[in-house]
Coordinates of N, CA, C and O in Angstrom, one line a residue:
X39 N 0.5 20.5 17.2 CA 1.5 21.1 16.4 C 1.7 20.2 15.2 O 1.9 19.0 15.4
X40 N 1.9 20.7 14.0 CA 2.1 20.0 12.8 C 3.6 19.8 12.6 O 4.4 20.8 12.7
X41 N 4.1 18.6 12.4 CA 5.6 18.4 12.2 C 6.0 19.0 10.9 O 5.2 19.0 10.0
X42 N 7.2 19.4 10.7 CA 7.7 19.9 9.5 C 7.6 18.8 8.4 O 7.9 17.7 8.7
X43 N 7.3 19.3 7.1 CA 7.4 18.3 6.0 C 8.7 17.7 5.9 O 9.7 18.4 6.1
X44 N 8.8 16.4 5.6 CA 10.0 15.7 5.5 C 10.4 15.0 6.8 O 11.3 14.2 6.8
X45 N 9.7 15.3 7.8 CA 9.9 14.7 9.1 C 9.5 13.2 9.0 O 8.4 12.9 8.4
X46 N 10.2 12.3 9.6 CA 9.9 10.9 9.5 C 8.6 10.6 10.2 O 7.9 9.6 9.9
X47 N 8.1 11.4 11.1 CA 6.8 11.1 11.8 C 5.6 11.7 11.1 O 4.5 11.7 11.7
X48 N 5.8 12.3 9.9 CA 4.7 12.9 9.3 C 3.7 11.9 8.7 O 4.2 10.8 8.2
X49 N 2.5 12.1 8.8 CA 1.5 11.3 8.2 C 0.3 12.2 7.9 O 0.1 13.2 8.6
X50 N -0.6 11.8 6.9 CA -1.8 12.7 6.7 C -2.6 12.9 7.9 O -3.2 14.0 8.0
X51 N -2.7 12.0 8.8 CA -3.5 12.2 10.0 C -2.8 13.1 11.0 O -3.5 13.5 12.0
X52 N -1.6 13.5 10.8 CA -0.9 14.4 11.6 C -1.4 15.9 11.5 O -1.1 16.7 12.3
X53 N -2.1 16.1 10.4 CA -2.5 17.4 10.1 C -3.9 17.7 10.6 O -4.8 16.8 10.6
X54 N -4.2 19.0 10.9 CA -5.6 19.3 11.3 C -6.6 19.1 10.2 O -6.2 19.2 9.0
X55 N -7.8 18.9 10.5 CA -8.9 18.7 9.5 C -9.0 19.8 8.5 O -9.4 19.5 7.3
X56 N -8.7 21.0 8.8 CA -8.8 22.1 7.9 C -7.7 22.2 6.9 O -7.7 22.9 5.9
X57 N -6.6 21.4 7.1 CA -5.4 21.5 6.2 C -5.7 20.7 4.9 O -6.3 19.6 4.9
X58 N -5.4 21.3 3.7 CA -5.8 20.7 2.4 C -5.0 19.4 2.2 O -3.8 19.4 2.0
X59 N -5.7 18.3 2.3 CA -5.0 17.0 2.3 C -4.3 16.7 0.9 O -3.3 16.1 0.9
X60 N -4.9 17.1 -0.2 CA -4.3 16.8 -1.5 C -2.9 17.5 -1.6 O -1.9 16.9 -2.0
X61 N -2.8 18.7 -1.1 CA -1.5 19.4 -1.2 C -0.5 18.8 -0.2 O 0.6 18.6 -0.6
X62 N -1.0 18.4 0.9 CA -0.1 17.7 1.9 C 0.4 16.4 1.3 O 1.6 16.2 1.4
X63 N -0.5 15.6 0.8 CA 0.0 14.3 0.2 C 1.0 14.5 -0.9 O 2.0 13.8 -0.9
X64 N 0.8 15.5 -1.7 CA 1.8 15.7 -2.8 C 3.1 16.2 -2.3 O 4.2 15.8 -2.7
X65 N 3.1 17.1 -1.3 CA 4.3 17.6 -0.7 C 5.1 16.5 0.0 O 6.3 16.5 -0.1
X66 N 4.3 15.7 0.7 CA 5.0 14.6 1.4 C 5.6 13.6 0.4 O 6.8 13.2 0.6
X67 N 4.9 13.3 -0.7 CA 5.5 12.5 -1.7 C 6.7 13.0 -2.3 O 7.7 12.3 -2.6
X68 N 6.7 14.3 -2.6 CA 7.9 15.0 -3.2 C 9.1 14.9 -2.3 O 10.2 14.7 -2.7
X69 N 8.9 15.1 -1.0 CA 10.0 15.2 0.0 C 10.4 13.9 0.6 O 11.4 13.8 1.2
X70 N 9.5 12.9 0.5 CA 9.8 11.6 1.1 C 9.5 10.5 0.1 O 8.4 10.0 0.1
X71 N 10.5 10.2 -0.7 CA 10.3 9.1 -1.8 C 9.8 7.8 -1.2 O 9.1 7.1 -1.9
X72 N 10.1 7.5 0.0 CA 9.7 6.2 0.6 C 8.2 6.1 0.7 O 7.6 5.1 0.6
X73 N 7.5 7.3 0.9 CA 6.1 7.3 1.0 C 5.5 6.8 -0.3 O 4.5 6.0 -0.4
X74 N 6.0 7.3 -1.5 CA 5.5 6.9 -2.8 C 5.7 5.4 -3.0 O 4.9 4.7 -3.5
X75 N 6.8 4.9 -2.6 CA 7.1 3.5 -2.7 C 6.2 2.6 -1.9 O 5.7 1.6 -2.3
X76 N 5.9 3.1 -0.7 CA 4.9 2.4 0.2 C 3.5 2.4 -0.4 O 2.8 1.4 -0.5
X77 N 3.1 3.6 -0.9 CA 1.8 3.7 -1.6 C 1.7 2.8 -2.8 O 0.7 2.2 -3.0
X78 N 2.8 2.8 -3.6 CA 2.8 1.9 -4.8 C 2.6 0.4 -4.3 O 1.8 -0.3 -4.9
X79 N 3.3 0.0 -3.3 CA 3.2 -1.4 -2.8 C 1.8 -1.7 -2.4 O 1.2 -2.7 -2.7
X80 N 1.2 -0.7 -1.6 CA -0.2 -0.9 -1.2 C -1.2 -1.0 -2.3 O -2.0 -1.9 -2.4
X81 N -1.0 -0.1 -3.3 CA -1.9 -0.1 -4.5 C -1.7 -1.4 -5.3 O -2.7 -2.0 -5.8
X82 N -0.5 -1.8 -5.5 CA -0.2 -3.1 -6.2 C -0.9 -4.3 -5.5 O -1.5 -5.1 -6.1
X83 N -0.7 -4.3 -4.2 CA -1.3 -5.4 -3.4 C -2.8 -5.4 -3.5 O -3.5 -6.4 -3.6
X84 N -3.4 -4.2 -3.5 CA -4.9 -4.0 -3.6 C -5.3 -4.6 -5.0 O -6.3 -5.3 -5.1
X85 N -4.6 -4.2 -6.0 CA -4.9 -4.6 -7.4 C -4.8 -6.2 -7.5 O -5.8 -6.8 -8.0
X86 N -3.7 -6.7 -7.1 CA -3.6 -8.2 -7.2 C -4.6 -8.9 -6.3 O -5.2 -9.9 -6.8
X87 N -4.8 -8.4 -5.1 CA -5.8 -8.9 -4.3 C -7.2 -8.9 -4.8 O -8.0 -9.8 -4.7
X88 N -7.6 -7.8 -5.5 CA -8.9 -7.7 -6.1 C -9.1 -8.7 -7.2 O -10.2 -9.3 -7.3
X89 N -8.1 -8.9 -8.0 CA -8.2 -9.9 -9.1 C -8.3 -11.3 -8.5 O -9.2 -12.1 -8.9
X90 N -7.5 -11.6 -7.5 CA -7.6 -12.9 -6.8 C -9.0 -13.1 -6.2 O -9.6 -14.1 -6.3
X91 N -9.5 -12.1 -5.5 CA -10.8 -12.1 -4.8 C -11.9 -12.4 -5.8 O -12.8 -13.2 -5.5
X92 N -11.9 -11.7 -6.9 CA -12.9 -11.9 -8.0 C -12.9 -13.4 -8.4 O -14.0 -14.0 -8.5
X93 N -11.8 -13.9 -8.8 CA -11.7 -15.2 -9.3 C -12.1 -16.2 -8.2 O -12.8 -17.2 -8.5
X94 N -11.6 -16.0 -7.0 CA -12.0 -16.9 -5.9 C -13.5 -16.9 -5.6 O -14.1 -18.0 -5.4
X95 N -14.1 -15.7 -5.7 CA -15.5 -15.6 -5.4 C -16.3 -16.4 -6.5 O -17.2 -17.1 -6.2
X96 N -15.9 -16.2 -7.8 CA -16.6 -17.0 -8.8 C -16.4 -18.5 -8.7 O -17.3 -19.2 -8.9
X97 N -15.2 -18.8 -8.3 CA -14.9 -20.3 -8.1 C -15.7 -20.9 -7.0 O -16.1 -22.1 -7.0
X98 N -16.1 -20.1 -6.0 CA -17.0 -20.5 -4.9 C -18.4 -20.5 -5.3 O -19.2 -21.4 -5.0
X99 N -18.9 -19.5 -6.0 CA -20.3 -19.3 -6.3 C -20.8 -20.1 -7.4 O -21.9 -20.7 -7.4
X100 N -20.1 -20.1 -8.5 CA -20.6 -20.7 -9.7 C -21.0 -22.2 -9.6 O -22.1 -22.6 -9.9
X101 N -20.1 -23.0 -8.9 CA -20.5 -24.4 -8.8 C -21.7 -24.6 -7.9 O -22.5 -25.6 -8.1
X102 N -22.0 -23.7 -7.0 CA -23.2 -23.8 -6.2 C -24.5 -23.5 -6.9 O -25.6 -23.8 -6.4
X103 N -24.4 -23.0 -8.1 CA -25.6 -22.6 -8.9 C -26.0 -23.7 -9.9 O -26.9 -23.5 -10.7
X104 N -25.4 -24.8 -9.8 CA -25.6 -25.9 -10.7 C -27.0 -26.2 -11.1 O -27.4 -26.3 -12.2
X105 N -27.9 -26.3 -10.1 CA -29.3 -26.7 -10.4 C -30.3 -25.6 -10.3 O -31.5 -25.8 -10.3
X106 N -29.8 -24.4 -10.4 CA -30.7 -23.2 -10.3 C -31.1 -22.8 -11.7 O -30.4 -22.8 -12.6
X107 N -32.3 -22.3 -11.7 CA -32.9 -21.7 -12.9 C -33.0 -20.2 -12.8 O -33.5 -19.7 -11.8
X108 N -32.5 -19.5 -13.7 CA -32.6 -18.0 -13.7 C -33.6 -17.5 -14.7 O -33.8 -18.0 -15.8
X109 N -34.3 -16.4 -14.3 CA -35.2 -15.8 -15.2 C -34.4 -15.0 -16.3 O -33.2 -14.8 -16.1
X110 N -35.1 -14.6 -17.3 CA -34.4 -13.9 -18.4 C -33.9 -12.6 -17.8 O -32.8 -12.1 -18.2
X111 N -34.6 -11.9 -16.9 CA -34.2 -10.7 -16.3 C -32.9 -10.9 -15.5 O -32.0 -10.1 -15.5
X112 N -32.9 -12.0 -14.7 CA -31.7 -12.3 -13.9 C -30.5 -12.6 -14.8 O -29.4 -12.1 -14.5
X113 N -30.7 -13.3 -15.9 CA -29.6 -13.6 -16.8 C -29.1 -12.3 -17.4 O -27.9 -12.1 -17.6
X114 N -30.0 -11.5 -17.8 CA -29.6 -10.2 -18.5 C -28.8 -9.3 -17.5 O -27.8 -8.7 -17.8
X115 N -29.3 -9.3 -16.2 CA -28.6 -8.5 -15.2 C -27.1 -9.0 -15.0 O -26.2 -8.3 -14.9
X116 N -27.0 -10.4 -15.0 CA -25.6 -10.9 -14.8 C -24.8 -10.6 -16.1 O -23.6 -10.3 -16.0
X117 N -25.4 -10.7 -17.2 CA -24.7 -10.4 -18.5 C -24.2 -8.9 -18.5 O -23.1 -8.6 -18.9
X118 N -25.0 -8.0 -18.0 CA -24.6 -6.6 -17.9 C -23.4 -6.5 -16.9 O -22.4 -5.8 -17.2
X119 N -23.4 -7.2 -15.8 CA -22.3 -7.2 -14.9 C -21.1 -7.8 -15.5 O -20.0 -7.2 -15.3
X120 N -21.2 -8.9 -16.3 CA -20.0 -9.4 -17.0 C -19.5 -8.5 -18.0 O -18.2 -8.3 -18.1
X121 N -20.3 -7.7 -18.7 CA -19.8 -6.7 -19.6 C -19.0 -5.6 -18.9 O -17.9 -5.2 -19.4
X122 N -19.5 -5.2 -17.7 CA -18.7 -4.2 -16.9 C -17.4 -4.8 -16.5 O -16.3 -4.1 -16.5
X123 N -17.4 -6.1 -16.0 CA -16.1 -6.7 -15.6 C -15.2 -6.8 -16.8 O -14.0 -6.5 -16.6
X124 N -15.7 -7.2 -17.9 CA -14.8 -7.4 -19.1 C -14.2 -6.0 -19.5 O -13.0 -5.9 -19.8
X125 N -15.1 -5.0 -19.5 CA -14.6 -3.7 -19.9 C -13.5 -3.2 -18.9 O -12.5 -2.6 -19.3
X126 N -13.8 -3.4 -17.6 CA -12.8 -2.9 -16.6 C -11.5 -3.7 -16.7 O -10.4 -3.2 -16.6
X127 N -11.6 -5.0 -17.0 CA -10.4 -5.8 -17.2 C -9.6 -5.4 -18.4 O -8.4 -5.3 -18.4
X128 N -10.3 -5.2 -19.5 CA -9.7 -4.7 -20.7 C -9.0 -3.3 -20.5 O -7.9 -3.1 -20.9
X129 N -9.7 -2.4 -19.8 CA -9.1 -1.1 -19.5 C -7.8 -1.3 -18.6 O -6.8 -0.7 -18.9
X130 N -7.9 -2.1 -17.6 CA -6.7 -2.4 -16.7 C -5.6 -2.9 -17.5 O -4.4 -2.5 -17.4
X131 N -5.8 -3.9 -18.4 CA -4.8 -4.5 -19.2 C -4.1 -3.4 -20.1 O -2.9 -3.3 -20.2
X132 N -5.0 -2.6 -20.7 CA -4.4 -1.5 -21.6 C -3.6 -0.5 -20.8 O -2.6 0.0 -21.3
X133 N -4.1 -0.2 -19.6 CA -3.4 0.8 -18.8 C -2.0 0.2 -18.3 O -1.0 0.9 -18.3
X134 N -2.0 -1.1 -18.0 CA -0.7 -1.7 -17.7 C 0.3 -1.6 -18.8 O 1.4 -1.4 -18.7
X135 N -0.2 -1.9 -20.0 CA 0.6 -1.9 -21.2 C 1.1 -0.5 -21.6 O 2.2 -0.3 -22.0
X136 N 0.2 0.5 -21.5 CA 0.5 1.8 -22.0 C 1.0 2.7 -20.9 O 1.7 3.8 -21.2
X137 N 0.8 2.4 -19.6 CA 1.2 3.3 -18.6 C 0.2 4.4 -18.3 O 0.5 5.3 -17.5
X138 N -0.9 4.5 -19.1 CA -1.9 5.5 -18.9 C -3.0 5.0 -18.0 O -3.9 4.3 -18.5
X139 N -3.0 5.5 -16.8 CA -4.0 5.0 -15.8 C -5.1 6.1 -15.6 O -5.4 6.5 -14.5
X140 N -5.7 6.5 -16.7 CA -6.8 7.5 -16.6 C -8.1 6.8 -17.0 O -8.1 6.0 -17.9
X141 N -9.2 7.1 -16.3 CA -10.5 6.5 -16.6 C -11.1 7.3 -17.7 O -11.5 8.5 -17.5
X142 N -11.3 6.7 -18.9 CA -12.0 7.5 -19.9 C -13.5 7.6 -19.7 O -14.0 6.8 -18.9
X143 N -14.1 8.6 -20.3 CA -15.5 8.9 -20.1 C -16.4 7.7 -20.4 O -17.4 7.4 -19.7
X144 N -16.1 7.1 -21.6 CA -17.0 5.9 -22.0 C -17.0 4.8 -21.0 O -18.0 4.2 -20.6
X145 N -15.8 4.5 -20.5 CA -15.7 3.4 -19.5 C -16.3 3.8 -18.2 O -17.0 3.0 -17.6
X146 N -16.2 5.0 -17.8 CA -16.8 5.5 -16.6 C -18.3 5.4 -16.7 O -19.0 5.0 -15.7
X147 N -18.9 5.7 -17.8 CA -20.3 5.6 -18.0 C -20.8 4.2 -17.9 O -21.8 3.8 -17.4
X148 N -20.0 3.3 -18.6 CA -20.3 1.9 -18.6 C -20.3 1.3 -17.1 O -21.2 0.6 -16.7
X149 N -19.3 1.7 -16.4 CA -19.2 1.2 -15.0 C -20.3 1.7 -14.1 O -20.7 1.1 -13.2
X150 N -20.8 2.9 -14.4 CA -21.9 3.5 -13.7 C -23.2 2.9 -14.1 O -24.2 3.1 -13.4
X151 N -23.2 2.2 -15.2 CA -24.4 1.5 -15.7 C -25.2 2.4 -16.6 O -26.4 2.1 -16.9
X152 N -24.6 3.4 -17.2 CA -25.3 4.3 -18.1 C -25.2 3.7 -19.6 O -24.3 3.1 -19.9

């Protein structure tokens, strides 16, 4: 049995698989403001954690590459990756400043490697 919306025990996993999850999520958010605050906290922590993880990973990997020689193809591949990272970081910074968190088509193509 599905609990009524607004019930403190409601969660997306409470619903049967055939129930449209997008609609459920929106209805739960509308009726239970605490859900949106919890989602915000989770998303914020994911974002901050992702930034920290990226910097920590580079801090660990780059010094270990000191004596390695890379081919031109390898260097170009890394440069393409850096361009994607830079574009994504610029997009994130602009989104934070503007409040517009939509992925534009050009950035989406760049991140896909097109």
